[in-house]
GROMACS .gro file of C-alpha atoms in nm:
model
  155
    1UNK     CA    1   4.440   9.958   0.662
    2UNK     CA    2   4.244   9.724   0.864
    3UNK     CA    3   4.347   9.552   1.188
    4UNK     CA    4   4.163   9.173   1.186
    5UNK     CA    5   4.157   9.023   1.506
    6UNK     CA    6   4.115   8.672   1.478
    7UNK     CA    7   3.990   8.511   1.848
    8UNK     CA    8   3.918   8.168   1.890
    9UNK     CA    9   3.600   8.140   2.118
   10UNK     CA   10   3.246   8.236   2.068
   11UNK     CA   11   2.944   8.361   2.296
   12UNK     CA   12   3.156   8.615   2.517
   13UNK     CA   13   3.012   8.819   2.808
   14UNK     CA   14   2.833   9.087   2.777
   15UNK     CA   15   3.075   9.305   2.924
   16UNK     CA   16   3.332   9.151   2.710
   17UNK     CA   17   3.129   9.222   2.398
   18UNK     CA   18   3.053   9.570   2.520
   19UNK     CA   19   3.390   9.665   2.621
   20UNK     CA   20   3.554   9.544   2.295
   21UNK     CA   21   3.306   9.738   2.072
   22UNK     CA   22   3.386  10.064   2.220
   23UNK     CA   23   3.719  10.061   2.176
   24UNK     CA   24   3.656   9.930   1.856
   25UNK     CA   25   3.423  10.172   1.761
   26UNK     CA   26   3.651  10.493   1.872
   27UNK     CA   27   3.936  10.368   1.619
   28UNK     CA   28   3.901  10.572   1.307
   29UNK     CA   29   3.865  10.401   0.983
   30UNK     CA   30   4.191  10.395   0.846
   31UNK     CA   31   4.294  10.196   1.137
   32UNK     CA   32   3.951  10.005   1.173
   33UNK     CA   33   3.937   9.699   1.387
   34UNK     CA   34   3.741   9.386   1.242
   35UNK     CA   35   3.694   9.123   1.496
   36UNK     CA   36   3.630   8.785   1.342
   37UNK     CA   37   3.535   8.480   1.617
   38UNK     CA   38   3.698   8.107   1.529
   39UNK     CA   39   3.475   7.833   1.652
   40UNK     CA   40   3.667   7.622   1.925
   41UNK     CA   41   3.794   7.302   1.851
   42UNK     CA   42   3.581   7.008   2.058
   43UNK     CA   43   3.764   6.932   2.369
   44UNK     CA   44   3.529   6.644   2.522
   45UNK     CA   45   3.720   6.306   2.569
   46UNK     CA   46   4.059   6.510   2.661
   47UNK     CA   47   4.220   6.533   2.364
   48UNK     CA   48   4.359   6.872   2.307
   49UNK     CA   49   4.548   6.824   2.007
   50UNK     CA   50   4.232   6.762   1.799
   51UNK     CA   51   4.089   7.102   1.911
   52UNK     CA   52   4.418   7.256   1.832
   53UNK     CA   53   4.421   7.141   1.469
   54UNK     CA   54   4.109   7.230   1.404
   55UNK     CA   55   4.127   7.553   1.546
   56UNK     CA   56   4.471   7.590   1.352
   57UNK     CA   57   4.287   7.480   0.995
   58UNK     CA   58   3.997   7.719   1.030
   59UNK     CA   59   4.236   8.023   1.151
   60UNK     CA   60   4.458   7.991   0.874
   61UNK     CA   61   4.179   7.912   0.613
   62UNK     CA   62   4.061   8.292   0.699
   63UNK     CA   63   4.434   8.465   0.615
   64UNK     CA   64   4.459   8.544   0.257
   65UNK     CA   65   4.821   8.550   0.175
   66UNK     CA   66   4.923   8.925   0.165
   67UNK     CA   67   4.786   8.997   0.528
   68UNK     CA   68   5.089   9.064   0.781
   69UNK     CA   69   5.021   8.831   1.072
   70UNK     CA   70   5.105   8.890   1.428
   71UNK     CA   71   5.070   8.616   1.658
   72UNK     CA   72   4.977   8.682   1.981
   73UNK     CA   73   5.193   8.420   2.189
   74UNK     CA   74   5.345   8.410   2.555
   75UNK     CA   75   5.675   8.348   2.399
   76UNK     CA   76   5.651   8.641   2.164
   77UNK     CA   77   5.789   9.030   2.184
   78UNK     CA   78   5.655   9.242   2.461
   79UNK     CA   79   5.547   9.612   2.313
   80UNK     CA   80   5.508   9.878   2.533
   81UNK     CA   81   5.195  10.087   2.460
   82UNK     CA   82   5.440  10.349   2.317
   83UNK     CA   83   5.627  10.094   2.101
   84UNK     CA   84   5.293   9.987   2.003
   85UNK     CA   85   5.229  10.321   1.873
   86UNK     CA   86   5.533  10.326   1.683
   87UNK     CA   87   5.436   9.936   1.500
   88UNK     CA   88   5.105  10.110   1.453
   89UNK     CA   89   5.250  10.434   1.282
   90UNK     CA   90   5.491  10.157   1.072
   91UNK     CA   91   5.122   9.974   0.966
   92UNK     CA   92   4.959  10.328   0.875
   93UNK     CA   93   5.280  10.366   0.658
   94UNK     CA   94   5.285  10.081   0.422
   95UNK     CA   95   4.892  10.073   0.383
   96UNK     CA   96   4.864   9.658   0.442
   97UNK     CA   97   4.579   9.473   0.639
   98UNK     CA   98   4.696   9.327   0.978
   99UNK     CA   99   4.587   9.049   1.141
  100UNK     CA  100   4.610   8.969   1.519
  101UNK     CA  101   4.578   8.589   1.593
  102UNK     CA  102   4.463   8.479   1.952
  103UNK     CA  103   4.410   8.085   2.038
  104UNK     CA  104   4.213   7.901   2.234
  105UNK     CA  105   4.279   7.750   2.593
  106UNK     CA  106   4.579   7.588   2.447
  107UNK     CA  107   4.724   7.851   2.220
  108UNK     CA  108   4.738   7.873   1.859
  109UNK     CA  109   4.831   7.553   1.638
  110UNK     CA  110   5.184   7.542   1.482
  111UNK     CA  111   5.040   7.614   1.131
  112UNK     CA  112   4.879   7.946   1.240
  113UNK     CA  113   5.234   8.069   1.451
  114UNK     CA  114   5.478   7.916   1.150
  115UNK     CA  115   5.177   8.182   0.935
  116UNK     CA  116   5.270   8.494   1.134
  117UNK     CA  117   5.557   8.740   1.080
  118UNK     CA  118   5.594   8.779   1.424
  119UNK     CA  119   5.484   8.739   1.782
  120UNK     CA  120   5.381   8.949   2.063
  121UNK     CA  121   5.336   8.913   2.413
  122UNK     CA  122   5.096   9.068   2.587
  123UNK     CA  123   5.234   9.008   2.925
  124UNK     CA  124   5.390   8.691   3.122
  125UNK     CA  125   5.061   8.627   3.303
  126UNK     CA  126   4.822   8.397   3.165
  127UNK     CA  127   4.510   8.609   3.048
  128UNK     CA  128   4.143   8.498   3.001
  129UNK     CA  129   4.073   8.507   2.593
  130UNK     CA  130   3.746   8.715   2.604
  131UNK     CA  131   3.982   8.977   2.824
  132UNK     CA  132   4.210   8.970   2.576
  133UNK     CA  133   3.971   9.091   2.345
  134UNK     CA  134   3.910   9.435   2.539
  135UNK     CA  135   4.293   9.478   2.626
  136UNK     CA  136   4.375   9.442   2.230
  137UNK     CA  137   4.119   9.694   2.131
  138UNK     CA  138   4.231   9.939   2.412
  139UNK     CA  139   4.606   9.956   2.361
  140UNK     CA  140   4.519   9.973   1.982
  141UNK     CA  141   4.275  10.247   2.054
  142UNK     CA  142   4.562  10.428   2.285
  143UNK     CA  143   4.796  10.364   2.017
  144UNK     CA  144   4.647  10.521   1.787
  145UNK     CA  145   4.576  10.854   2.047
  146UNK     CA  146   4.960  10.863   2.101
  147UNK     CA  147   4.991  10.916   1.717
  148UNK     CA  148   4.666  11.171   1.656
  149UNK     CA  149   4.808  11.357   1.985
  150UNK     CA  150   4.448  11.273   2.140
  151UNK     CA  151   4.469  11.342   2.535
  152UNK     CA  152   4.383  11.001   2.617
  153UNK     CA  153   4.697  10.896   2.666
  154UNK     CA  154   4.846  11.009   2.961
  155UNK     CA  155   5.200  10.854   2.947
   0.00000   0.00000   0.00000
């Protein structure tokens, strides 16, 4: 199984970039996490709704229909880490390839959210994408150490 994280935004941080690759890297490859960047929609001239749609057309051009799609949303399903675990030992199970869906500015377009299976919160508070990025590799990576028994986890 792999877990395709599919992030709107391009040209991250280098902290961002180096956070997110070690966690990335420390999954083990039958949980292996693929990121894959979506150029932003153009947002000069105010006009949101253009940048939305685009950013909708090329996330959904990338899902090939037998992916199971989570869409991370502020109105979605909080997990906690240990519930997380438990999704993540239900993914391991049935084999398929997962993919995590994370907007732009202005969230994901209502093609990629009608797309998705489900939807997860991360939290209530607004979060910065490229920090997003780390957090999502993380809690998978501590997921996936509550399943293997790896001391990481501390809960």
């Amino acid at each position: 199984m792999r877990i395709r994280l599919l992030a709107v935004g391009r040209r991250m941080p280098a902290w961002v970039t180096s956070a997110y690759d070690d966690y990335a890297r420390r999954l083990p490859h039958e949980c292996r996490l693929e990121l894959t960047e979506i150029a932003p929609g153009n947002r000069k001239g105010g006009k949101p709704e253009r940048a939305i749609a685009d950013e909708d057309r090329r996330i959904c051009d990338t899902l090939s229909p037998d992916l199971d799609v989570i869409a991370l949303a502020v109105d979605g399903k909080p997990w906690s880490t240990e519930q997380l675990a438990g999704q993540m030992r239900e993914w391991l199970a049935d084999g398929r390839d997962r993919a995590l869906l994370v907007g732009g500015p202005d969230g994901l377009g209502p093609n990629s959210l009608a797309r998705a299976n489900r939807r997860w919160s991360l939290s209530p508070l607004t979060l910065p994408h490229p920090l997003v990025r780390v957090i999502l590799a993380e809690q998978l990576f501590r997921a996936h150490s509550i399943l293997t028994g790896h001391p990481y986890h501390r809960g």
